[in-house]
Amino acid sequence: MESYQQHRAPAAPDLVNWDLAAGTAATLVSAGPKMSAGEIRRAVADLRSLADEAVTHVHRITGLEAARDLRDSQVLVVDRASWAKANSRSFAALMNPALENLARTHPEQLRGANAALSGTLTGAQLGAVLAFLSSKVLGQYDPFAAQTPGGPAGGRLLLVAPNIITLERELNVDPADFRLWVCLHEQTHRVQFAAAPWLRGHMVEQIGLLTNGLMDKAQTLSERLGQAAKTLTSPEGRGAVTGGNDDDGVPKRPLDVMSLLQDPEDKERMSHLTAVMSLLEGHANVVMDAVDASIVPSVKTIRQRFNARGKSHGWLDRFFRQIMGMDAKMRQYKDGSKFVQSVVNRGGMEGFNRVWEGPDNLPTEAEIHNPALWMTRMGL
C-alpha cells in the first residue's frame, strides 16, 4: 500500500497522546484479506486508475468546473493502519489550537502527572476508536490534512484498499464496478472543497470555536454534570427523550449529557456543522446514485446488496456503530440526500450549485429538513 509523508503534529499540551493513538490503532487492527504482493500492486493500481476516471463522471454530473483541476490535493491507496495514522495527525492539527488555548487560560489543569496520565489514557482510547473505524471506512476525503505541516494544500483522499476488497468479496459484486462506485462518492468530496475553497477554512473556524467553547467550560464540568443529571431525571427531561420535532421542524436528537453541557452558542455551532456534513454527504450520495449501467454496469445489484448489508449487522457491531456516531452519519446521508435531490429536482444542478458560492449560502439544519426554506431564501 502507499503511505503519506509523515509529519509530527505541532507541540501541544499532553491532554492527548497522538502518537500513542496511532500506535494503538496499528496494533489493534487486523491487516485485512490475505493477498499476494502482486495482487496488492494490481489492486492499488486499479483503485488509482478508477479514482481518476471517477472525476470525469463527477464533473459531468455536478457541472462543477473545479473537477477539471485537482492537482493541489492527493489521492492515496492505504492500509488500515495508515488510515488511522493519517486521522490521528488531522485530529491533532484540529485540536491542538484548542488545547494550547486551554493551556494558556487554565494552566493549573495541565500540570503534573495527572495531565500526562490523562493524555496516555485518552490516546489509548482514541487509538481503540480509530482501530474500529479503520476496518469499516471504505474511503475518506480529509480536507484538514492541509492543516498539518507540509500537508497538501487541497487535502488528501484516502482509499482504504483492504476494506474495499473485503466488502466487494462479501457482497459478491464485480470488483471494478464496485471500486468505481466507491470512488465516485469519495471524489465528489474532493471536488466539493475544490469548488468552494473557502469551505475548509470555514469548517476549521467553526470546529475551533466549538472546541474552544467546550474546553473553556471545563472548570464548571462538575456543576454542569449535576445540572444535567437533574434535568434528565425531571419530567421535562424524561419527556424530551421521546424525540419529536422542534419548532423549526428539525427532528429532536435524543437527550444526552453532552447536549446538556453545551450552551446555546455551542448548540448553534453544532447544528451548523451537522447541516454542513449532511449537505456534503448527501451531495456525494446523490452523485454516486446518479450513475447508470452505462457507467457502472452492475450498479443496481451493488446498490441492492450494499443497502441490504446495513440491516444485517450483529448486535456488537450495531452497539459500536451507535456509540461511535456511525448511525448518526447514516442519517446524515439520508437527510442530506433528500435535501440535495429536492433542490436539484426544482432548481436543477445549476441552482443547487449556488450552495458553493459562500458561507451564507450553506443550508441551516432546519433547511436540510425543509428544502423549500433554502430554495425560497435563494430565490429558486
Tab-separated table of C-alpha atoms in Angstrom:
chain	number	residue	atom	x	y	z
A	1	MET	CA	0.000	0.000	0.000
A	2	GLU	CA	1.026	3.618	-0.376
A	3	SER	CA	1.764	5.926	2.520
A	4	TYR	CA	1.612	9.660	3.055
A	5	GLN	CA	4.576	11.819	4.051
A	6	GLN	CA	4.776	11.548	7.818
A	7	HIS	CA	4.963	14.759	9.838
A	8	ARG	CA	4.855	15.067	13.589
A	9	ALA	CA	1.970	17.150	14.859
A	10	PRO	CA	2.809	20.547	16.399
A	11	ALA	CA	3.637	20.568	20.099
A	12	ALA	CA	0.595	20.875	22.351
A	13	PRO	CA	-0.406	20.095	25.935
A	14	ASP	CA	-0.325	16.397	26.751
A	15	LEU	CA	-4.078	16.008	27.027
A	16	VAL	CA	-3.970	13.568	24.101
A	17	ASN	CA	-1.005	11.389	23.218
A	18	TRP	CA	-1.492	11.424	19.445
A	19	ASP	CA	1.440	9.119	18.724
A	20	LEU	CA	0.043	6.585	21.166
A	21	ALA	CA	-3.348	6.824	19.453
A	22	ALA	CA	-1.824	5.987	16.076
A	23	GLY	CA	0.326	3.224	17.548
A	24	THR	CA	-2.575	1.669	19.456
A	25	ALA	CA	-4.722	1.622	16.330
A	26	ALA	CA	-1.949	-0.020	14.303
A	27	THR	CA	-1.528	-2.684	16.993
A	28	LEU	CA	-5.224	-3.481	17.373
A	29	VAL	CA	-6.363	-3.505	13.753
A	30	SER	CA	-6.091	-6.570	11.539
A	31	ALA	CA	-4.325	-6.316	8.182
A	32	GLY	CA	-7.350	-7.383	6.154
A	33	PRO	CA	-7.735	-10.017	3.444
A	34	LYS	CA	-4.714	-12.123	2.577
A	35	MET	CA	-3.298	-11.119	-0.784
A	36	SER	CA	-0.039	-11.736	-2.601
A	37	ALA	CA	2.330	-8.862	-3.328
A	38	GLY	CA	1.249	-8.957	-6.966
A	39	GLU	CA	-2.440	-8.843	-6.079
A	40	ILE	CA	-1.817	-5.857	-3.824
A	41	ARG	CA	0.077	-3.977	-6.544
A	42	ARG	CA	-2.696	-4.617	-9.069
A	43	ALA	CA	-5.411	-3.558	-6.613
A	44	VAL	CA	-3.580	-0.306	-5.800
A	45	ALA	CA	-3.079	0.490	-9.491
A	46	ASP	CA	-6.708	-0.334	-10.243
A	47	LEU	CA	-8.046	1.899	-7.481
A	48	ARG	CA	-5.848	4.796	-8.561
A	49	SER	CA	-6.993	4.433	-12.158
A	50	LEU	CA	-10.665	4.254	-11.186
A	51	ALA	CA	-10.265	7.226	-8.861
A	52	ASP	CA	-9.015	9.266	-11.834
A	53	GLU	CA	-11.862	8.021	-14.020
A	54	ALA	CA	-14.429	8.939	-11.371
A	55	VAL	CA	-13.512	12.637	-11.564
A	56	THR	CA	-14.737	12.797	-15.171
A	57	HIS	CA	-18.135	11.452	-14.123
A	58	VAL	CA	-18.318	13.794	-11.111
A	59	HIS	CA	-17.645	16.730	-13.439
A	60	ARG	CA	-20.367	15.675	-15.854
A	61	ILE	CA	-22.974	15.049	-13.145
A	62	THR	CA	-22.275	18.113	-10.974
A	63	GLY	CA	-21.218	20.617	-13.605
A	64	LEU	CA	-18.538	21.874	-11.190
A	65	GLU	CA	-15.569	23.203	-13.147
A	66	ALA	CA	-13.315	22.578	-10.158
A	67	ALA	CA	-13.293	18.913	-11.164
A	68	ARG	CA	-11.071	19.804	-14.121
A	69	ASP	CA	-8.036	20.562	-11.963
A	70	LEU	CA	-7.405	18.830	-8.613
A	71	ARG	CA	-3.633	18.971	-8.633
A	72	ASP	CA	-3.275	20.556	-5.187
A	73	SER	CA	-4.716	17.500	-3.424
A	74	GLN	CA	-3.508	13.913	-3.108
A	75	VAL	CA	-5.083	10.518	-3.765
A	76	LEU	CA	-3.538	7.675	-1.777
A	77	VAL	CA	-4.446	3.992	-1.577
A	78	VAL	CA	-3.681	2.951	2.002
A	79	ASP	CA	-3.988	0.134	4.505
A	80	ARG	CA	-5.935	0.353	7.762
A	81	ALA	CA	-3.022	1.387	9.969
A	82	SER	CA	-2.084	4.211	7.586
A	83	TRP	CA	-5.680	5.471	7.580
A	84	ALA	CA	-5.675	5.543	11.392
A	85	LYS	CA	-2.321	7.348	11.491
A	86	ALA	CA	-3.479	9.953	8.963
A	87	ASN	CA	-6.588	10.638	11.018
A	88	SER	CA	-4.654	10.955	14.259
A	89	ARG	CA	-2.499	13.629	12.580
A	90	SER	CA	-5.531	15.509	11.305
A	91	PHE	CA	-7.221	15.344	14.704
A	92	ALA	CA	-4.057	16.728	16.264
A	93	ALA	CA	-3.916	19.617	13.792
A	94	LEU	CA	-7.546	20.478	14.516
A	95	MET	CA	-7.433	20.017	18.280
A	96	ASN	CA	-4.009	21.388	19.211
A	97	PRO	CA	-5.009	25.077	18.893
A	98	ALA	CA	-7.847	24.493	21.374
A	99	LEU	CA	-5.542	22.543	23.698
A	100	GLU	CA	-2.979	25.330	23.551
A	101	ASN	CA	-5.704	27.865	24.349
A	102	LEU	CA	-6.721	25.737	27.335
A	103	ALA	CA	-3.099	25.676	28.489
A	104	ARG	CA	-2.992	29.472	28.391
A	105	THR	CA	-6.326	30.043	30.118
A	106	HIS	CA	-6.332	27.158	32.639
A	107	PRO	CA	-2.693	26.078	33.137
A	108	GLU	CA	-3.474	24.565	36.533
A	109	GLN	CA	-5.467	21.805	34.832
A	110	LEU	CA	-2.473	20.686	32.777
A	111	ARG	CA	0.182	20.424	35.471
A	112	GLY	CA	1.766	17.325	36.904
A	113	ALA	CA	1.413	13.612	36.390
A	114	ASN	CA	-2.376	13.729	36.126
A	115	ALA	CA	-2.234	15.518	32.773
A	116	ALA	CA	0.312	13.014	31.421
A	117	LEU	CA	-1.783	10.102	32.646
A	118	SER	CA	-4.895	11.655	31.113
A	119	GLY	CA	-3.067	12.070	27.804
A	120	THR	CA	-1.991	8.438	27.836
A	121	LEU	CA	-5.463	7.157	28.617
A	122	THR	CA	-7.090	9.430	26.041
A	123	GLY	CA	-4.536	8.447	23.410
A	124	ALA	CA	-5.191	4.759	24.047
A	125	GLN	CA	-8.950	5.298	23.898
A	126	LEU	CA	-8.722	7.259	20.657
A	127	GLY	CA	-6.490	4.547	19.239
A	128	ALA	CA	-9.132	1.912	20.005
A	129	VAL	CA	-11.776	4.034	18.269
A	130	LEU	CA	-9.563	4.541	15.220
A	131	ALA	CA	-8.829	0.809	15.070
A	132	PHE	CA	-12.548	0.016	14.967
A	133	LEU	CA	-13.307	2.658	12.346
A	134	SER	CA	-10.273	1.749	10.218
A	135	SER	CA	-11.843	-1.613	9.432
A	136	LYS	CA	-15.141	0.000	8.352
A	137	VAL	CA	-14.220	3.059	6.277
A	138	LEU	CA	-14.005	2.493	2.517
A	139	GLY	CA	-12.619	5.889	1.690
A	140	GLN	CA	-12.291	9.364	3.128
A	141	TYR	CA	-11.518	12.799	1.815
A	142	ASP	CA	-9.635	14.661	4.534
A	143	PRO	CA	-9.677	18.417	3.876
A	144	PHE	CA	-7.908	19.042	7.180
A	145	ALA	CA	-4.715	17.326	6.016
A	146	ALA	CA	-3.866	20.793	4.710
A	147	GLN	CA	-3.566	21.906	8.355
A	148	THR	CA	-0.685	19.511	9.067
A	149	PRO	CA	2.905	20.694	8.469
A	150	GLY	CA	3.794	20.012	4.846
A	151	GLY	CA	0.301	18.676	4.119
A	152	PRO	CA	-1.204	19.062	0.622
A	153	ALA	CA	-2.966	22.409	0.180
A	154	GLY	CA	-6.043	20.744	-1.286
A	155	GLY	CA	-6.366	17.959	1.260
A	156	ARG	CA	-5.955	14.225	0.861
A	157	LEU	CA	-8.211	11.443	-0.429
A	158	LEU	CA	-7.578	8.084	1.225
A	159	LEU	CA	-8.932	4.887	-0.306
A	160	VAL	CA	-8.706	2.020	2.226
A	161	ALA	CA	-7.936	-0.917	-0.036
A	162	PRO	CA	-8.389	-3.795	2.479
A	163	ASN	CA	-11.903	-2.631	3.348
A	164	ILE	CA	-12.966	-2.094	-0.258
A	165	ILE	CA	-11.693	-5.545	-1.236
A	166	THR	CA	-13.248	-7.203	1.825
A	167	LEU	CA	-16.646	-5.702	1.104
A	168	GLU	CA	-16.666	-6.394	-2.630
A	169	ARG	CA	-15.964	-10.045	-1.810
A	170	GLU	CA	-18.609	-10.123	0.905
A	171	LEU	CA	-21.215	-8.647	-1.457
A	172	ASN	CA	-20.001	-10.860	-4.327
A	173	VAL	CA	-20.067	-7.964	-6.802
A	174	ASP	CA	-17.899	-7.047	-9.758
A	175	PRO	CA	-14.687	-5.546	-8.285
A	176	ALA	CA	-14.148	-2.916	-10.997
A	177	ASP	CA	-17.757	-1.724	-10.804
A	178	PHE	CA	-17.760	-1.577	-7.006
A	179	ARG	CA	-14.444	0.258	-6.817
A	180	LEU	CA	-15.601	2.889	-9.314
A	181	TRP	CA	-18.868	3.280	-7.390
A	182	VAL	CA	-16.961	3.938	-4.172
A	183	CYS	CA	-14.566	6.336	-5.911
A	184	LEU	CA	-17.474	8.393	-7.251
A	185	HIS	CA	-18.613	9.165	-3.696
A	186	GLU	CA	-15.149	9.994	-2.368
A	187	GLN	CA	-14.031	12.054	-5.353
A	188	THR	CA	-17.201	14.129	-5.037
A	189	HIS	CA	-15.992	15.250	-1.607
A	190	ARG	CA	-12.659	16.215	-3.125
A	191	VAL	CA	-14.434	18.268	-5.799
A	192	GLN	CA	-16.708	19.953	-3.236
A	193	PHE	CA	-13.785	21.529	-1.401
A	194	ALA	CA	-12.100	22.478	-4.678
A	195	ALA	CA	-15.317	24.179	-5.840
A	196	ALA	CA	-15.633	26.018	-2.510
A	197	PRO	CA	-12.057	26.906	-1.468
A	198	TRP	CA	-13.471	28.882	1.476
A	199	LEU	CA	-15.172	25.799	2.941
A	200	ARG	CA	-12.113	24.261	4.607
A	201	GLY	CA	-11.288	27.459	6.496
A	202	HIS	CA	-14.917	27.936	7.451
A	203	MET	CA	-15.165	24.460	8.951
A	204	VAL	CA	-11.825	24.784	10.759
A	205	GLU	CA	-13.048	28.063	12.263
A	206	GLN	CA	-16.402	26.615	13.358
A	207	ILE	CA	-14.820	23.469	14.817
A	208	GLY	CA	-12.285	25.629	16.643
A	209	LEU	CA	-14.958	27.894	18.112
A	210	LEU	CA	-16.995	24.887	19.222
A	211	THR	CA	-13.983	23.112	20.753
A	212	ASN	CA	-12.736	26.236	22.495
A	213	GLY	CA	-16.214	26.918	23.845
A	214	LEU	CA	-16.497	23.445	25.343
A	215	MET	CA	-12.986	23.485	26.788
A	216	ASP	CA	-13.478	26.930	28.317
A	217	LYS	CA	-16.263	25.382	30.374
A	218	ALA	CA	-14.019	22.641	31.728
A	219	GLN	CA	-13.790	24.306	35.145
A	220	THR	CA	-17.565	24.083	35.566
A	221	LEU	CA	-17.838	20.495	34.347
A	222	SER	CA	-18.890	19.039	37.720
A	223	GLU	CA	-21.571	21.689	38.160
A	224	ARG	CA	-22.900	21.131	34.655
A	225	LEU	CA	-22.977	17.368	35.153
A	226	GLY	CA	-25.077	17.902	38.268
A	227	GLN	CA	-27.462	20.131	36.343
A	228	ALA	CA	-27.615	17.573	33.542
A	229	ALA	CA	-28.462	14.779	35.978
A	230	LYS	CA	-31.279	16.837	37.488
A	231	THR	CA	-32.651	17.647	34.036
A	232	LEU	CA	-32.506	14.039	32.892
A	233	THR	CA	-34.472	12.883	35.930
A	234	SER	CA	-37.079	15.650	35.701
A	235	PRO	CA	-40.447	15.077	33.982
A	236	GLU	CA	-39.409	17.529	31.257
A	237	GLY	CA	-36.124	15.717	30.714
A	238	ARG	CA	-37.775	12.305	30.515
A	239	GLY	CA	-40.286	13.704	28.028
A	240	ALA	CA	-37.549	15.165	25.821
A	241	VAL	CA	-36.042	11.725	25.335
A	242	THR	CA	-39.057	10.675	23.295
A	243	GLY	CA	-37.952	12.879	20.385
A	244	GLY	CA	-40.349	14.561	18.007
A	245	ASN	CA	-39.673	17.806	16.146
A	246	ASP	CA	-38.829	21.259	17.438
A	247	ASP	CA	-40.494	24.482	16.319
A	248	ASP	CA	-38.356	24.640	13.149
A	249	GLY	CA	-39.305	21.124	12.123
A	250	VAL	CA	-35.862	19.721	12.926
A	251	PRO	CA	-36.079	16.237	14.477
A	252	LYS	CA	-35.034	16.412	18.102
A	253	ARG	CA	-31.957	14.393	18.936
A	254	PRO	CA	-32.221	12.053	21.906
A	255	LEU	CA	-31.442	13.997	25.063
A	256	ASP	CA	-27.921	13.189	26.229
A	257	VAL	CA	-25.422	14.557	28.699
A	258	MET	CA	-23.240	16.162	26.022
A	259	SER	CA	-26.104	18.248	24.678
A	260	LEU	CA	-26.878	19.432	28.192
A	261	LEU	CA	-23.271	20.546	28.682
A	262	GLN	CA	-23.472	22.853	25.663
A	263	ASP	CA	-24.663	26.439	25.922
A	264	PRO	CA	-26.896	27.982	23.210
A	265	GLU	CA	-23.893	29.123	21.157
A	266	ASP	CA	-22.360	25.640	21.283
A	267	LYS	CA	-25.633	24.081	20.175
A	268	GLU	CA	-25.948	26.572	17.320
A	269	ARG	CA	-22.437	25.758	16.078
A	270	MET	CA	-23.108	22.031	16.391
A	271	SER	CA	-26.342	22.456	14.433
A	272	HIS	CA	-24.468	24.357	11.713
A	273	LEU	CA	-21.745	21.703	11.420
A	274	THR	CA	-24.388	18.966	11.344
A	275	ALA	CA	-26.118	20.745	8.460
A	276	VAL	CA	-22.835	21.144	6.545
A	277	MET	CA	-21.913	17.482	6.993
A	278	SER	CA	-25.404	16.407	5.924
A	279	LEU	CA	-25.055	18.563	2.813
A	280	LEU	CA	-21.641	17.156	1.875
A	281	GLU	CA	-22.573	13.524	2.467
A	282	GLY	CA	-25.956	13.892	0.793
A	283	HIS	CA	-24.468	15.531	-2.285
A	284	ALA	CA	-21.871	12.759	-2.626
A	285	ASN	CA	-24.616	10.142	-2.325
A	286	VAL	CA	-26.739	11.813	-4.994
A	287	VAL	CA	-23.762	11.905	-7.365
A	288	MET	CA	-22.943	8.270	-6.633
A	289	ASP	CA	-26.546	7.268	-7.305
A	290	ALA	CA	-26.754	9.344	-10.495
A	291	VAL	CA	-24.669	6.818	-12.402
A	292	ASP	CA	-26.420	4.221	-14.530
A	293	ALA	CA	-25.488	0.921	-16.128
A	294	SER	CA	-23.623	2.715	-18.909
A	295	ILE	CA	-21.009	3.774	-16.329
A	296	VAL	CA	-21.277	1.022	-13.706
A	297	PRO	CA	-22.917	-1.981	-15.426
A	298	SER	CA	-23.859	-3.777	-12.195
A	299	VAL	CA	-24.831	-0.639	-10.240
A	300	LYS	CA	-28.346	-1.898	-9.487
A	301	THR	CA	-27.018	-5.097	-7.910
A	302	ILE	CA	-24.393	-3.160	-5.965
A	303	ARG	CA	-26.960	-0.761	-4.522
A	304	GLN	CA	-29.332	-3.560	-3.503
A	305	ARG	CA	-26.666	-5.675	-1.810
A	306	PHE	CA	-24.921	-2.707	-0.188
A	307	ASN	CA	-28.175	-1.361	1.290
A	308	ALA	CA	-29.288	-4.822	2.436
A	309	ARG	CA	-25.976	-5.336	4.216
A	310	GLY	CA	-26.687	-2.387	6.507
A	311	LYS	CA	-29.611	-4.282	8.022
A	312	SER	CA	-27.604	-7.372	8.929
A	313	HIS	CA	-25.017	-6.065	11.423
A	314	GLY	CA	-24.643	-8.076	14.617
A	315	TRP	CA	-25.605	-6.573	17.963
A	316	LEU	CA	-21.994	-5.843	18.962
A	317	ASP	CA	-21.284	-4.089	15.674
A	318	ARG	CA	-24.517	-2.101	15.995
A	319	PHE	CA	-23.540	-1.107	19.546
A	320	PHE	CA	-20.153	0.216	18.462
A	321	ARG	CA	-21.684	1.986	15.475
A	322	GLN	CA	-24.110	3.765	17.767
A	323	ILE	CA	-21.544	4.948	20.294
A	324	MET	CA	-19.141	5.973	17.510
A	325	GLY	CA	-21.849	8.063	15.860
A	326	MET	CA	-21.948	5.960	12.687
A	327	ASP	CA	-25.723	5.655	12.886
A	328	ALA	CA	-25.894	9.435	13.022
A	329	LYS	CA	-23.665	9.571	9.935
A	330	MET	CA	-26.064	7.304	8.057
A	331	ARG	CA	-28.920	9.634	8.975
A	332	GLN	CA	-26.840	12.493	7.577
A	333	TYR	CA	-26.572	10.587	4.296
A	334	LYS	CA	-30.344	10.214	4.101
A	335	ASP	CA	-31.265	13.727	5.262
A	336	GLY	CA	-28.670	15.357	3.023
A	337	SER	CA	-29.616	13.224	0.023
A	338	LYS	CA	-33.261	14.239	0.323
A	339	PHE	CA	-32.267	17.909	0.532
A	340	VAL	CA	-29.961	17.786	-2.495
A	341	GLN	CA	-32.377	15.777	-4.628
A	342	SER	CA	-35.277	18.090	-3.765
A	343	VAL	CA	-33.279	21.174	-4.763
A	344	VAL	CA	-31.972	19.581	-7.980
A	345	ASN	CA	-35.492	18.469	-8.948
A	346	ARG	CA	-36.764	22.030	-8.628
A	347	GLY	CA	-33.817	24.267	-9.479
A	348	GLY	CA	-31.560	21.937	-11.448
A	349	MET	CA	-27.918	21.240	-10.636
A	350	GLU	CA	-27.055	24.826	-11.550
A	351	GLY	CA	-29.483	26.101	-8.924
A	352	PHE	CA	-28.149	23.693	-6.321
A	353	ASN	CA	-24.547	24.702	-7.039
A	354	ARG	CA	-25.241	28.123	-5.556
A	355	VAL	CA	-24.538	26.412	-2.239
A	356	TRP	CA	-20.789	26.526	-3.022
A	357	GLU	CA	-20.686	30.327	-3.508
A	358	GLY	CA	-20.081	31.240	0.132
A	359	PRO	CA	-20.877	30.507	3.794
A	360	ASP	CA	-24.131	32.479	3.678
A	361	ASN	CA	-25.483	30.040	1.080
A	362	LEU	CA	-24.970	26.967	3.255
A	363	PRO	CA	-28.287	25.475	4.426
A	364	THR	CA	-29.256	25.521	8.072
A	365	GLU	CA	-30.272	22.323	9.814
A	366	ALA	CA	-33.904	23.412	9.546
A	367	GLU	CA	-33.448	23.921	5.794
A	368	ILE	CA	-31.885	20.481	5.404
A	369	HIS	CA	-35.149	19.038	6.718
A	370	ASN	CA	-37.300	21.512	4.765
A	371	PRO	CA	-35.539	22.209	1.434
A	372	ALA	CA	-38.259	24.665	0.374
A	373	LEU	CA	-36.951	27.089	3.019
A	374	TRP	CA	-33.486	27.152	1.436
A	375	MET	CA	-34.867	27.390	-2.095
A	376	THR	CA	-37.038	30.346	-1.105
A	377	ARG	CA	-34.061	32.055	0.541
A	378	MET	CA	-32.013	31.506	-2.638
A	379	GLY	CA	-34.853	32.696	-4.872
A	380	LEU	CA	-35.199	29.368	-6.682
